[in-house]
CSV table of C-alpha atoms in Angstrom, one decimal:
chain,number,residue,atom,x,y,z
A,18,UNK,CA,66.4,54.4,22.4
A,19,UNK,CA,67.5,50.7,21.8
A,20,UNK,CA,64.9,48.5,21.2
A,21,UNK,CA,62.3,52.0,19.8
A,22,UNK,CA,61.4,50.8,16.0
A,23,UNK,CA,59.8,53.0,13.6
A,24,UNK,CA,56.2,51.9,13.3
A,25,UNK,CA,54.8,54.1,15.7
A,26,UNK,CA,52.3,53.5,18.2
A,27,UNK,CA,48.6,52.1,17.0
A,28,UNK,CA,45.9,54.2,17.8
A,29,UNK,CA,44.3,53.4,20.7
A,30,UNK,CA,40.5,53.8,22.2
A,31,UNK,CA,39.5,57.2,23.3
A,32,UNK,CA,39.6,58.6,25.5
A,33,UNK,CA,43.0,58.6,26.6
A,34,UNK,CA,45.7,61.3,27.7
A,35,UNK,CA,49.5,62.3,25.2
A,36,UNK,CA,52.3,63.9,27.2
A,37,UNK,CA,54.3,65.0,24.1
A,38,UNK,CA,57.8,66.3,24.9
A,39,UNK,CA,59.8,68.6,22.4
A,40,UNK,CA,63.2,69.3,22.9
A,41,UNK,CA,66.2,70.8,21.1
A,42,UNK,CA,69.8,69.4,23.0
A,43,UNK,CA,72.9,70.5,23.7
A,44,UNK,CA,76.2,69.7,21.5
A,45,UNK,CA,77.0,67.8,24.6
A,46,UNK,CA,75.1,65.2,25.6
A,47,UNK,CA,77.0,62.9,27.8
A,48,UNK,CA,75.6,60.3,29.6
A,49,UNK,CA,71.7,61.0,27.6
A,50,UNK,CA,71.1,58.4,25.9
A,51,UNK,CA,71.9,56.1,28.9
A,52,UNK,CA,69.6,57.3,30.7
A,53,UNK,CA,66.7,58.0,28.2
A,54,UNK,CA,66.8,54.6,27.5
A,55,UNK,CA,66.5,53.7,31.7
A,56,UNK,CA,63.3,56.4,31.4
A,57,UNK,CA,61.9,53.8,28.6
A,58,UNK,CA,62.1,51.1,31.0
A,59,UNK,CA,60.9,52.7,33.8
A,60,UNK,CA,58.1,54.4,31.8
A,61,UNK,CA,56.7,50.6,31.4
A,62,UNK,CA,56.1,49.7,34.1
A,63,UNK,CA,54.0,52.4,34.8
A,64,UNK,CA,50.1,51.4,35.0
A,65,UNK,CA,48.1,53.0,32.6
A,66,UNK,CA,51.0,53.6,30.4
A,67,UNK,CA,50.5,52.5,26.6
A,68,UNK,CA,53.6,53.3,24.6
A,69,UNK,CA,55.8,55.9,22.9
A,70,UNK,CA,57.1,57.5,19.7
A,71,UNK,CA,59.9,59.4,19.0
A,72,UNK,CA,61.2,61.3,16.0
A,73,UNK,CA,64.4,63.3,16.1
A,74,UNK,CA,65.1,65.7,12.5
A,75,UNK,CA,68.7,67.0,11.9
A,76,UNK,CA,67.8,69.7,12.5
A,77,UNK,CA,68.1,68.9,16.2
A,78,UNK,CA,64.2,69.0,17.1
A,79,UNK,CA,63.2,66.4,18.9
A,80,UNK,CA,59.4,64.7,20.0
A,81,UNK,CA,58.3,61.9,21.8
A,82,UNK,CA,55.3,61.4,22.4
A,83,UNK,CA,54.1,59.5,25.3
A,84,UNK,CA,50.6,58.0,25.6
A,85,UNK,CA,48.6,57.1,29.0
A,86,UNK,CA,45.4,55.9,29.7
A,87,UNK,CA,44.9,58.7,32.3
A,88,UNK,CA,45.9,61.9,34.3
A,89,UNK,CA,47.2,59.8,37.1
A,90,UNK,CA,49.6,57.3,34.9
A,91,UNK,CA,50.7,60.8,33.7
A,92,UNK,CA,51.2,61.8,37.5
A,93,UNK,CA,52.6,59.1,38.5
A,94,UNK,CA,55.3,58.8,35.7
A,95,UNK,CA,56.0,62.5,36.8
A,96,UNK,CA,56.6,62.2,40.6
A,97,UNK,CA,59.3,59.0,39.7
A,98,UNK,CA,62.1,59.6,42.0
A,99,UNK,CA,64.4,58.3,39.1
A,100,UNK,CA,62.3,60.8,36.3
A,101,UNK,CA,62.8,64.0,38.6
A,102,UNK,CA,66.4,63.2,38.9
A,103,UNK,CA,66.8,62.7,35.0
A,104,UNK,CA,64.7,66.1,34.4
A,105,UNK,CA,66.6,68.0,36.5
A,106,UNK,CA,70.4,67.2,34.6
A,107,UNK,CA,68.3,67.6,31.5
A,108,UNK,CA,68.0,70.9,32.7
A,109,UNK,CA,71.2,71.5,33.8
A,110,UNK,CA,73.5,69.5,31.6
A,111,UNK,CA,71.8,68.3,28.2
A,112,UNK,CA,68.6,70.5,27.1
A,113,UNK,CA,69.3,74.1,25.4
A,114,UNK,CA,65.0,74.2,25.5
A,115,UNK,CA,61.7,72.1,25.9
A,116,UNK,CA,58.4,72.3,26.1
A,117,UNK,CA,56.2,70.3,27.4
A,118,UNK,CA,52.3,70.1,26.5
A,119,UNK,CA,49.7,67.1,28.0
A,120,UNK,CA,46.4,66.7,26.3
A,121,UNK,CA,43.2,64.4,26.6
A,122,UNK,CA,42.7,62.5,23.3
A,123,UNK,CA,38.8,62.4,22.2
A,124,UNK,CA,39.3,60.9,19.2
A,125,UNK,CA,42.2,58.1,17.6
A,126,UNK,CA,42.4,56.3,14.3
A,127,UNK,CA,44.9,55.0,12.3
A,128,UNK,CA,46.0,53.7,8.4
A,129,UNK,CA,48.6,51.0,7.6
A,130,UNK,CA,48.6,49.5,3.9
A,131,UNK,CA,47.9,46.1,3.3
A,132,UNK,CA,51.5,44.1,2.4
A,133,UNK,CA,51.8,42.3,-0.5
């Protein structure tokens, strides 16, 4: 996830959808980083993709939130052939466990402290 910054995705105009992926990876996750970077490249090509936030705890819990304009965008991403192959490899090699939650966002707002 090479170009990710610590700046969260800005609030979007509702309604939109989120896909919340929480996971714990196995100790041996060789190849994961390269695949994650490729998935970030590919998802940007999905019409209706709005952005992504990532967080990882020292204990290994990772959370990725993908923001999508509509359900069709999520379905297209879910059905993408390379994404499907990465999911299969994740279950076989990288993850101890994961969950995926998809939800419609009806309200969204943000705050950013003024600089200076």
